[in-house]
PDB file of C-alpha atoms and ligand atoms in Angstrom:
ATOM      1  CA  MET A1004       3.352  12.118  17.951  1.00 97.00           C
ATOM      2  CA  ARG A1005       1.322   8.995  17.202  1.00 98.00           C
ATOM      3  CA  VAL A1006       2.547   7.250  14.041  1.00 98.00           C
ATOM      4  CA  TYR A1007       0.565   4.952  11.731  1.00 98.00           C
ATOM      5  CA  ILE A1008       2.437   2.380   9.591  1.00 98.00           C
ATOM      6  CA  SER A1009       0.915   0.409   6.684  1.00 98.00           C
ATOM      7  CA  VAL A1010       3.102  -2.481   5.517  1.00 98.00           C
ATOM      8  CA  ASP A1011       2.809  -4.179   2.118  1.00 98.00           C
ATOM      9  CA  MET A1012       5.123  -6.864   0.739  1.00 98.00           C
ATOM     10  CA  GLU A1013       5.864  -6.375  -2.979  1.00 98.00           C
ATOM     11  CA  GLY A1014       8.115  -3.411  -2.217  1.00 98.00           C
ATOM     12  CA  VAL A1015      10.273  -5.191   0.355  1.00 98.00           C
ATOM     13  CA  ALA A1016      13.982  -5.540  -0.510  1.00 98.00           C
ATOM     14  CA  GLY A1017      14.732  -8.895  -2.148  1.00 98.00           C
ATOM     15  CA  VAL A1018      11.133  -9.516  -3.267  1.00 98.00           C
ATOM     16  CA  VAL A1019      10.721  -9.825  -7.052  1.00 98.00           C
ATOM     17  CA  HIS A1020       8.185 -12.619  -7.667  1.00 98.00           C
ATOM     18  CA  VAL A1021       4.813 -13.967  -6.522  1.00 97.00           C
ATOM     19  CA  ASP A1022       6.604 -17.100  -5.318  1.00 97.00           C
ATOM     20  CA  GLN A1023       7.696 -14.860  -2.430  1.00 98.00           C
ATOM     21  CA  THR A1024       4.424 -12.996  -1.852  1.00 98.00           C
ATOM     22  CA  ARG A1025       1.795 -15.765  -2.016  1.00 97.00           C
ATOM     23  CA  ARG A1026       1.141 -17.854   1.073  1.00 96.00           C
ATOM     24  CA  THR A1027       1.561 -21.023  -1.024  1.00 96.00           C
ATOM     25  CA  GLY A1028       4.809 -19.832  -2.627  1.00 97.00           C
ATOM     26  CA  HIS A1029       8.074 -21.654  -1.960  1.00 97.00           C
ATOM     27  CA  ASP A1030       9.883 -18.569  -0.680  1.00 98.00           C
ATOM     28  CA  TYR A1031       6.948 -17.001   1.192  1.00 98.00           C
ATOM     29  CA  GLU A1032       8.055 -17.875   4.734  1.00 98.00           C
ATOM     30  CA  ARG A1033      11.441 -16.282   4.106  1.00 98.00           C
ATOM     31  CA  ALA A1034       9.985 -13.135   2.482  1.00 98.00           C
ATOM     32  CA  ARG A1035       7.488 -12.561   5.312  1.00 98.00           C
ATOM     33  CA  ARG A1036      10.443 -12.372   7.719  1.00 98.00           C
ATOM     34  CA  TRP A1037      12.044  -9.683   5.519  1.00 98.00           C
ATOM     35  CA  MET A1038       8.689  -7.864   5.562  1.00 98.00           C
ATOM     36  CA  THR A1039       8.497  -8.129   9.359  1.00 98.00           C
ATOM     37  CA  ALA A1040      12.083  -6.856   9.671  1.00 98.00           C
ATOM     38  CA  GLU A1041      11.332  -3.854   7.431  1.00 98.00           C
ATOM     39  CA  ALA A1042       8.267  -3.089   9.567  1.00 98.00           C
ATOM     40  CA  ASN A1043      10.486  -3.207  12.650  1.00 98.00           C
ATOM     41  CA  ALA A1044      13.022  -0.916  10.980  1.00 98.00           C
ATOM     42  CA  ALA A1045      10.296   1.686  10.365  1.00 99.00           C
ATOM     43  CA  ILE A1046       8.969   1.240  13.919  1.00 98.00           C
ATOM     44  CA  HIS A1047      12.437   1.725  15.410  1.00 98.00           C
ATOM     45  CA  GLY A1048      13.001   4.812  13.255  1.00 98.00           C
ATOM     46  CA  ALA A1049       9.671   6.301  14.361  1.00 98.00           C
ATOM     47  CA  PHE A1050      10.520   5.764  18.041  1.00 98.00           C
ATOM     48  CA  ASP A1051      14.071   7.102  17.454  1.00 98.00           C
ATOM     49  CA  ALA A1052      12.450  10.364  16.314  1.00 98.00           C
ATOM     50  CA  GLY A1053      10.210  10.578  19.372  1.00 96.00           C
ATOM     51  CA  ALA A1054       7.006   8.766  18.363  1.00 98.00           C
ATOM     52  CA  THR A1055       4.816   8.230  21.423  1.00 98.00           C
ATOM     53  CA  ASP A1056       3.024   5.200  20.034  1.00 97.00           C
ATOM     54  CA  VAL A1057       2.838   3.307  16.784  1.00 98.00           C
ATOM     55  CA  LEU A1058      -0.012   1.365  15.157  1.00 98.00           C
ATOM     56  CA  VAL A1059       0.990  -1.109  12.427  1.00 98.00           C
ATOM     57  CA  ASN A1060      -1.439  -2.476   9.819  1.00 98.00           C
ATOM     58  CA  ASP A1061      -0.603  -5.607   7.830  1.00 98.00           C
ATOM     59  CA  ALA A1062      -1.622  -4.544   4.309  1.00 98.00           C
ATOM     60  CA  HIS A1063      -0.705  -7.436   2.019  1.00 98.00           C
ATOM     61  CA  GLY A1064      -2.862 -10.230   0.597  1.00 96.00           C
ATOM     62  CA  ASP A1065      -4.818 -11.903   3.402  1.00 97.00           C
ATOM     63  CA  MET A1066      -3.167  -9.395   5.766  1.00 98.00           C
ATOM     64  CA  ARG A1067      -1.771 -12.085   8.072  1.00 98.00           C
ATOM     65  CA  ASN A1068       1.860 -11.901   6.989  1.00 98.00           C
ATOM     66  CA  LEU A1069       3.667  -9.975   9.731  1.00 98.00           C
ATOM     67  CA  LEU A1070       4.969 -12.212  12.519  1.00 98.00           C
ATOM     68  CA  PRO A1071       3.566 -10.694  15.744  1.00 98.00           C
ATOM     69  CA  GLU A1072       6.125 -12.354  18.001  1.00 98.00           C
ATOM     70  CA  GLU A1073       8.985 -10.746  16.076  1.00 98.00           C
ATOM     71  CA  LEU A1074       7.557  -7.208  16.124  1.00 98.00           C
ATOM     72  CA  ASP A1075       8.714  -4.498  18.516  1.00 98.00           C
ATOM     73  CA  PRO A1076       6.510  -5.021  21.608  1.00 98.00           C
ATOM     74  CA  ARG A1077       5.855  -1.287  21.952  1.00 98.00           C
ATOM     75  CA  ILE A1078       3.438  -1.335  18.978  1.00 98.00           C
ATOM     76  CA  GLU A1079      -0.039  -2.665  18.358  1.00 98.00           C
ATOM     77  CA  LEU A1080      -0.764  -4.659  15.213  1.00 98.00           C
ATOM     78  CA  ILE A1081      -3.859  -4.882  13.020  1.00 98.00           C
ATOM     79  CA  SER A1082      -3.820  -8.306  11.408  1.00 98.00           C
ATOM     80  CA  GLY A1083      -6.235 -10.133   9.107  1.00 98.00           C
ATOM     81  CA  SER A1084      -8.977  -9.255   6.645  1.00 97.00           C
ATOM     82  CA  LEU A1085     -11.626  -8.127   5.658  1.00 96.00           C
ATOM     83  CA  LYS A1086     -11.158  -4.526   6.827  1.00 98.00           C
ATOM     84  CA  PRO A1087     -13.414  -1.651   5.705  1.00 97.00           C
ATOM     85  CA  LEU A1088     -10.412   0.614   5.114  1.00 98.00           C
ATOM     86  CA  SER A1089      -8.218  -2.247   3.954  1.00 98.00           C
ATOM     87  CA  MET A1090      -4.576  -1.136   3.759  1.00 98.00           C
ATOM     88  CA  VAL A1091      -5.156   1.875   6.050  1.00 98.00           C
ATOM     89  CA  GLN A1092      -7.566   0.351   8.574  1.00 98.00           C
ATOM     90  CA  GLY A1093      -7.222   2.023  11.949  1.00 98.00           C
ATOM     91  CA  VAL A1094      -6.010   5.388  10.700  1.00 98.00           C
ATOM     92  CA  GLY A1095      -7.946   8.301  12.151  1.00 94.00           C
ATOM     93  CA  ALA A1096      -7.803  11.469  14.177  1.00 92.00           C
ATOM     94  CA  GLY A1097      -4.895  11.608  16.587  1.00 95.00           C
ATOM     95  CA  PHE A1098      -2.124  10.320  14.333  1.00 98.00           C
ATOM     96  CA  GLY A1099       0.541  12.814  13.312  1.00 98.00           C
ATOM     97  CA  CYS A1100       1.736  11.051  10.166  1.00 98.00           C
ATOM     98  CA  ALA A1101       1.583   7.796   8.205  1.00 98.00           C
ATOM     99  CA  LEU A1102       4.430   5.699   6.795  1.00 98.00           C
ATOM    100  CA  PHE A1103       3.890   3.309   3.852  1.00 98.00           C
ATOM    101  CA  ILE A1104       6.476   0.501   3.878  1.00 98.00           C
ATOM    102  CA  GLY A1105       7.014  -2.164   1.191  1.00 98.00           C
ATOM    103  CA  TYR A1106       4.671  -0.442  -1.279  1.00 98.00           C
ATOM    104  CA  HIS A1107       4.589  -1.102  -5.041  1.00 98.00           C
ATOM    105  CA  ALA A1108       3.746   0.646  -8.315  1.00 98.00           C
ATOM    106  CA  GLY A1109       0.180   0.889  -9.628  1.00 98.00           C
ATOM    107  CA  ALA A1110      -1.446  -1.426 -12.191  1.00 97.00           C
ATOM    108  CA  GLY A1111      -0.136  -0.771 -15.692  1.00 96.00           C
ATOM    109  CA  SER A1112       3.249   0.642 -14.665  1.00 97.00           C
ATOM    110  CA  ARG A1113       6.363  -0.066 -16.677  1.00 95.00           C
ATOM    111  CA  ALA A1114       9.140  -1.722 -14.663  1.00 96.00           C
ATOM    112  CA  GLY A1115       7.387  -1.862 -11.302  1.00 98.00           C
ATOM    113  CA  ILE A1116       7.977  -5.016  -9.265  1.00 98.00           C
ATOM    114  CA  LEU A1117       4.656  -6.920  -9.140  1.00 98.00           C
ATOM    115  CA  ASP A1118       2.752  -3.742 -10.075  1.00 97.00           C
ATOM    116  CA  HIS A1119      -0.993  -3.855  -9.389  1.00 97.00           C
ATOM    117  CA  THR A1120      -3.756  -1.876  -7.731  1.00 97.00           C
ATOM    118  CA  PHE A1121      -5.574  -3.676  -4.909  1.00 96.00           C
ATOM    119  CA  TYR A1122      -6.409  -6.855  -6.852  1.00 95.00           C
ATOM    120  CA  GLY A1123      -4.120  -7.523  -9.764  1.00 94.00           C
ATOM    121  CA  ARG A1124      -6.104 -10.394 -11.238  1.00 95.00           C
ATOM    122  CA  VAL A1125      -9.052  -8.130 -12.066  1.00 98.00           C
ATOM    123  CA  VAL A1126      -7.838  -4.493 -12.138  1.00 98.00           C
ATOM    124  CA  ALA A1127      -6.001  -3.429 -15.301  1.00 98.00           C
ATOM    125  CA  ARG A1128      -5.947   0.283 -14.479  1.00 98.00           C
ATOM    126  CA  CYS A1129      -7.325   2.554 -11.760  1.00 98.00           C
ATOM    127  CA  ARG A1130      -7.916   6.297 -12.088  1.00 98.00           C
ATOM    128  CA  VAL A1131      -9.293   9.009  -9.845  1.00 98.00           C
ATOM    129  CA  GLY A1132     -10.171  12.347 -11.403  1.00 97.00           C
ATOM    130  CA  GLY A1133      -8.699  11.113 -14.680  1.00 97.00           C
ATOM    131  CA  ARG A1134      -5.232  10.448 -13.183  1.00 97.00           C
ATOM    132  CA  ASP A1135      -3.689   7.055 -12.544  1.00 97.00           C
ATOM    133  CA  PHE A1136      -4.102   6.366  -8.831  1.00 98.00           C
ATOM    134  CA  ASN A1137      -1.984   3.658  -7.252  1.00 98.00           C
ATOM    135  CA  GLU A1138      -2.469   2.255  -3.735  1.00 98.00           C
ATOM    136  CA  THR A1139      -0.187   4.965  -2.331  1.00 98.00           C
ATOM    137  CA  ALA A1140      -2.480   7.688  -3.700  1.00 98.00           C
ATOM    138  CA  ILE A1141      -5.725   5.998  -2.628  1.00 98.00           C
ATOM    139  CA  ASN A1142      -4.482   5.219   0.889  1.00 98.00           C
ATOM    140  CA  ALA A1143      -2.923   8.673   1.215  1.00 98.00           C
ATOM    141  CA  ALA A1144      -6.335  10.167   0.386  1.00 98.00           C
ATOM    142  CA  VAL A1145      -7.899   8.203   3.272  1.00 98.00           C
ATOM    143  CA  CYS A1146      -5.171   9.443   5.630  1.00 98.00           C
ATOM    144  CA  GLY A1147      -5.605  12.952   4.209  1.00 98.00           C
ATOM    145  CA  SER A1148      -9.351  12.897   4.907  1.00 98.00           C
ATOM    146  CA  HIS A1149      -8.393  12.678   8.607  1.00 98.00           C
ATOM    147  CA  GLY A1150      -5.800  15.448   8.198  1.00 97.00           C
ATOM    148  CA  ILE A1151      -2.887  13.004   8.325  1.00 98.00           C
ATOM    149  CA  PRO A1152       0.025  13.400   5.871  1.00 98.00           C
ATOM    150  CA  VAL A1153       2.060  10.527   4.454  1.00 98.00           C
ATOM    151  CA  ALA A1154       5.652  11.195   5.488  1.00 98.00           C
ATOM    152  CA  LEU A1155       7.472   8.208   3.950  1.00 98.00           C
ATOM    153  CA  VAL A1156       6.953   5.703   1.129  1.00 98.00           C
ATOM    154  CA  THR A1157       9.389   2.806   0.629  1.00 98.00           C
ATOM    155  CA  GLY A1158       9.473   0.253  -2.186  1.00 98.00           C
ATOM    156  CA  ASP A1159      11.065   0.101  -5.609  1.00 98.00           C
ATOM    157  CA  GLY A1160      12.228   3.173  -7.488  1.00 98.00           C
ATOM    158  CA  THR A1161       9.039   3.193  -9.567  1.00 98.00           C
ATOM    159  CA  VAL A1162       6.601   3.484  -6.649  1.00 98.00           C
ATOM    160  CA  CYS A1163       8.867   6.107  -5.087  1.00 98.00           C
ATOM    161  CA  ALA A1164       8.694   8.199  -8.284  1.00 98.00           C
ATOM    162  CA  GLN A1165       4.908   7.770  -8.401  1.00 98.00           C
ATOM    163  CA  ALA A1166       4.613   8.809  -4.740  1.00 98.00           C
ATOM    164  CA  ARG A1167       6.642  11.986  -5.310  1.00 98.00           C
ATOM    165  CA  GLU A1168       4.639  12.801  -8.427  1.00 98.00           C
ATOM    166  CA  ILE A1169       1.245  12.549  -6.729  1.00 97.00           C
ATOM    167  CA  LEU A1170       1.995  13.520  -3.121  1.00 97.00           C
ATOM    168  CA  VAL A1171       4.782  15.954  -4.096  1.00 95.00           C
ATOM    169  CA  ASP A1172       6.186  16.578  -0.608  1.00 93.00           C
ATOM    170  CA  VAL A1173       7.015  13.167   0.837  1.00 98.00           C
ATOM    171  CA  GLU A1174      10.142  11.279   1.855  1.00 98.00           C
ATOM    172  CA  THR A1175      10.808   8.222  -0.300  1.00 98.00           C
ATOM    173  CA  LEU A1176      13.322   5.412  -0.039  1.00 98.00           C
ATOM    174  CA  ALA A1177      13.990   2.999  -2.915  1.00 98.00           C
ATOM    175  CA  VAL A1178      15.230  -0.367  -1.636  1.00 98.00           C
ATOM    176  CA  LYS A1179      15.424  -1.774  -5.175  1.00 98.00           C
ATOM    177  CA  ASP A1180      15.155  -0.718  -8.805  1.00 98.00           C
ATOM    178  CA  ALA A1181      12.952  -2.754 -11.109  1.00 98.00           C
ATOM    179  CA  ILE A1182      14.517  -3.935 -14.362  1.00 98.00           C
ATOM    180  CA  THR A1183      11.292  -5.625 -15.479  1.00 97.00           C
ATOM    181  CA  ARG A1184       8.122  -6.658 -13.605  1.00 97.00           C
ATOM    182  CA  TYR A1185       9.878  -9.703 -12.133  1.00 97.00           C
ATOM    183  CA  ALA A1186      13.514  -8.546 -11.884  1.00 98.00           C
ATOM    184  CA  ALA A1187      15.236  -5.912  -9.788  1.00 98.00           C
ATOM    185  CA  ARG A1188      18.594  -4.720  -8.616  1.00 98.00           C
ATOM    186  CA  THR A1189      18.014  -4.797  -4.859  1.00 98.00           C
ATOM    187  CA  LEU A1190      19.677  -3.825  -1.612  1.00 98.00           C
ATOM    188  CA  THR A1191      20.220  -6.724   0.750  1.00 98.00           C
ATOM    189  CA  PRO A1192      17.653  -6.938   3.561  1.00 98.00           C
ATOM    190  CA  ILE A1193      20.115  -5.784   6.243  1.00 98.00           C
ATOM    191  CA  VAL A1194      21.115  -2.645   4.356  1.00 98.00           C
ATOM    192  CA  ALA A1195      17.512  -1.893   3.368  1.00 98.00           C
ATOM    193  CA  GLN A1196      16.459  -2.155   7.034  1.00 98.00           C
ATOM    194  CA  GLU A1197      19.207   0.243   8.152  1.00 98.00           C
ATOM    195  CA  ARG A1198      18.139   2.795   5.548  1.00 98.00           C
ATOM    196  CA  ILE A1199      14.430   2.386   6.356  1.00 99.00           C
ATOM    197  CA  ARG A1200      15.143   3.062  10.024  1.00 98.00           C
ATOM    198  CA  GLU A1201      17.035   6.257   9.107  1.00 98.00           C
ATOM    199  CA  ALA A1202      14.375   7.338   6.591  1.00 98.00           C
ATOM    200  CA  ALA A1203      11.520   6.708   9.058  1.00 98.00           C
ATOM    201  CA  ALA A1204      13.290   8.742  11.740  1.00 98.00           C
ATOM    202  CA  ARG A1205      13.881  11.606   9.295  1.00 98.00           C
ATOM    203  CA  ALA A1206      10.279  11.468   8.066  1.00 98.00           C
ATOM    204  CA  VAL A1207       8.762  11.476  11.572  1.00 98.00           C
ATOM    205  CA  GLN A1208      11.108  14.268  12.613  1.00 98.00           C
ATOM    206  CA  ARG A1209      10.066  16.351   9.607  1.00 98.00           C
ATOM    207  CA  ALA A1210       6.390  15.551  10.230  1.00 98.00           C
ATOM    208  CA  GLN A1211       6.753  16.934  13.760  1.00 98.00           C
ATOM    209  CA  GLU A1212       8.102  20.122  12.172  1.00 98.00           C
ATOM    210  CA  GLY A1213       4.981  20.325   9.969  1.00 97.00           C
ATOM    211  CA  ALA A1214       6.838  19.608   6.729  1.00 97.00           C
ATOM    212  CA  PHE A1215       4.134  17.511   5.028  1.00 98.00           C
ATOM    213  CA  ALA A1216       0.628  18.449   3.906  1.00 97.00           C
ATOM    214  CA  PRO A1217      -2.241  15.938   3.996  1.00 98.00           C
ATOM    215  CA  PHE A1218      -3.217  14.644   0.524  1.00 98.00           C
ATOM    216  CA  GLN A1219      -6.780  15.842  -0.054  1.00 98.00           C
ATOM    217  CA  PRO A1220      -8.046  15.392  -3.636  1.00 97.00           C
ATOM    218  CA  PRO A1221     -11.228  17.327  -4.437  1.00 97.00           C
ATOM    219  CA  THR A1222     -14.537  15.560  -3.765  1.00 97.00           C
ATOM    220  CA  PRO A1223     -16.501  13.875  -5.140  1.00 98.00           C
ATOM    221  CA  MET A1224     -13.696  11.643  -6.341  1.00 98.00           C
ATOM    222  CA  ASN A1225     -14.348  10.329  -9.820  1.00 98.00           C
ATOM    223  CA  LEU A1226     -13.210   6.695  -9.575  1.00 98.00           C
ATOM    224  CA  GLU A1227     -12.733   4.691 -12.772  1.00 98.00           C
ATOM    225  CA  ILE A1228     -11.436   1.139 -13.053  1.00 98.00           C
ATOM    226  CA  ASP A1229     -10.640  -0.699 -16.266  1.00 98.00           C
ATOM    227  CA  PHE A1230     -11.137  -4.381 -15.486  1.00 98.00           C
ATOM    228  CA  VAL A1231      -9.351  -7.179 -17.305  1.00 98.00           C
ATOM    229  CA  ASN A1232     -12.563  -8.335 -18.982  1.00 98.00           C
ATOM    230  CA  ALA A1233     -16.268  -7.516 -19.288  1.00 98.00           C
ATOM    231  CA  ALA A1234     -17.386 -10.205 -16.822  1.00 98.00           C
ATOM    232  CA  CYS A1235     -15.538  -8.360 -14.072  1.00 98.00           C
ATOM    233  CA  ALA A1236     -17.272  -5.114 -15.016  1.00 98.00           C
ATOM    234  CA  ASP A1237     -20.646  -6.930 -15.183  1.00 98.00           C
ATOM    235  CA  ALA A1238     -20.175  -8.027 -11.565  1.00 98.00           C
ATOM    236  CA  ALA A1239     -18.833  -4.676 -10.317  1.00 98.00           C
ATOM    237  CA  GLU A1240     -21.834  -2.932 -11.880  1.00 98.00           C
ATOM    238  CA  LEU A1241     -24.052  -4.688  -9.301  1.00 98.00           C
ATOM    239  CA  VAL A1242     -22.847  -2.205  -6.677  1.00 98.00           C
ATOM    240  CA  PRO A1243     -25.538   0.510  -6.462  1.00 98.00           C
ATOM    241  CA  HIS A1244     -24.679   3.879  -8.084  1.00 98.00           C
ATOM    242  CA  THR A1245     -21.959   2.275 -10.216  1.00 98.00           C
ATOM    243  CA  GLU A1246     -21.869   3.694 -13.742  1.00 98.00           C
ATOM    244  CA  ARG A1247     -20.899   1.375 -16.585  1.00 98.00           C
ATOM    245  CA  ARG A1248     -18.652   3.486 -18.781  1.00 98.00           C
ATOM    246  CA  GLY A1249     -17.494   0.911 -21.309  1.00 98.00           C
ATOM    247  CA  GLY A1250     -17.107  -2.789 -21.969  1.00 98.00           C
ATOM    248  CA  THR A1251     -14.571  -3.235 -19.200  1.00 98.00           C
ATOM    249  CA  THR A1252     -14.827   0.124 -17.397  1.00 98.00           C
ATOM    250  CA  CYS A1253     -16.883   1.117 -14.351  1.00 98.00           C
ATOM    251  CA  GLY A1254     -17.112   4.544 -12.715  1.00 98.00           C
ATOM    252  CA  TYR A1255     -18.273   5.882  -9.365  1.00 98.00           C
ATOM    253  CA  ALA A1256     -18.533   9.362  -7.849  1.00 98.00           C
ATOM    254  CA  ALA A1257     -17.177   8.775  -4.335  1.00 98.00           C
ATOM    255  CA  PRO A1258     -18.168  11.466  -1.827  1.00 98.00           C
ATOM    256  CA  ASP A1259     -15.094  10.778   0.313  1.00 98.00           C
ATOM    257  CA  ALA A1260     -11.944   8.660   0.442  1.00 98.00           C
ATOM    258  CA  SER A1261     -13.398   6.014   2.773  1.00 98.00           C
ATOM    259  CA  THR A1262     -16.206   5.373   0.280  1.00 98.00           C
ATOM    260  CA  LEU A1263     -13.589   5.221  -2.482  1.00 98.00           C
ATOM    261  CA  VAL A1264     -11.771   2.379  -0.720  1.00 98.00           C
ATOM    262  CA  GLN A1265     -15.004   0.571   0.118  1.00 98.00           C
ATOM    263  CA  VAL A1266     -16.234   0.718  -3.498  1.00 98.00           C
ATOM    264  CA  ILE A1267     -12.882  -0.515  -4.803  1.00 98.00           C
ATOM    265  CA  GLN A1268     -13.085  -3.443  -2.382  1.00 98.00           C
ATOM    266  CA  ALA A1269     -16.714  -4.266  -3.239  1.00 98.00           C
ATOM    267  CA  TRP A1270     -16.005  -4.077  -6.990  1.00 98.00           C
ATOM    268  CA  THR A1271     -12.882  -6.199  -6.860  1.00 98.00           C
ATOM    269  CA  ILE A1272     -14.390  -8.866  -4.581  1.00 97.00           C
ATOM    270  CA  LEU A1273     -17.384  -9.166  -6.929  1.00 98.00           C
ATOM    271  CA  ALA A1274     -15.148  -9.086 -10.030  1.00 98.00           C
ATOM    272  CA  GLY A1275     -12.886 -11.719  -8.507  1.00 98.00           C
ATOM    273  CA  SER A1276     -15.882 -14.008  -8.054  1.00 97.00           C
ATOM    274  CA  THR A1277     -16.243 -14.224 -11.853  1.00 97.00           C
ATOM    275  CA  MET A1278     -12.720 -15.486 -12.481  1.00 92.00           C
ATOM    276  CA  VAL A1279     -12.745 -18.997 -13.926  1.00 81.00           C
TER     277      VAL A1279
HETATM  278 ZN1   ZN B2263       0.728  -6.538  -1.456  1.00 58.65          ZN
END
């Protein structure tokens, strides 16, 4: 089975603050090594369970965080941005399952470490079909459009609960529990990596047994984003077929999940350009 792995950073054990997740932050260089080690743990678990090959996508910030020279040499890495499918670039027919490592709760969550959806500076809330959709849900829908189920989500306890609520049948592993947005009770990196390896192996094994269904929300997908202010919505509205649904709210009827991700990216890049 071919396995696809998307790796974010906010949900990595030990990470609780933007000082660790921003390239200019004091603790960034240390935290990116934890992120790389958690990616390796998932890779090793996938191969333990019989994966034939593994594609890893760096899915955080500028998407150049994972240290290629420290990654298991059996994999291939997608690094850098911009990518049309963003956090799930490269997923497509032929993969048997996807693993989401280091993921975080959606914008507007209570007690989710560094909760946001795609671009935290501009997105206050993101819904699809009237339900809150976090990055796990949106990226799972892209995987699902290719018939690929998400087998494992790791991060804090809040994103794990959100993943089980929306995907229902999925393995989750909490490596920390958020106390507030910037505080958590966390496993140490070594222990988190051991558990991620075990969880990835279990998830890939179960995927081979057909345990997980692809996440396929009905189309068209009714996307709605509440931006942090009206200037952001003014800019997002420039994207053709965008509907302005309120002072800070834009809507879009996305015919498929790939379009959903592309519209979210176009909106947030335009909205970000208005920030002063
Ligand atoms: Zn991130």
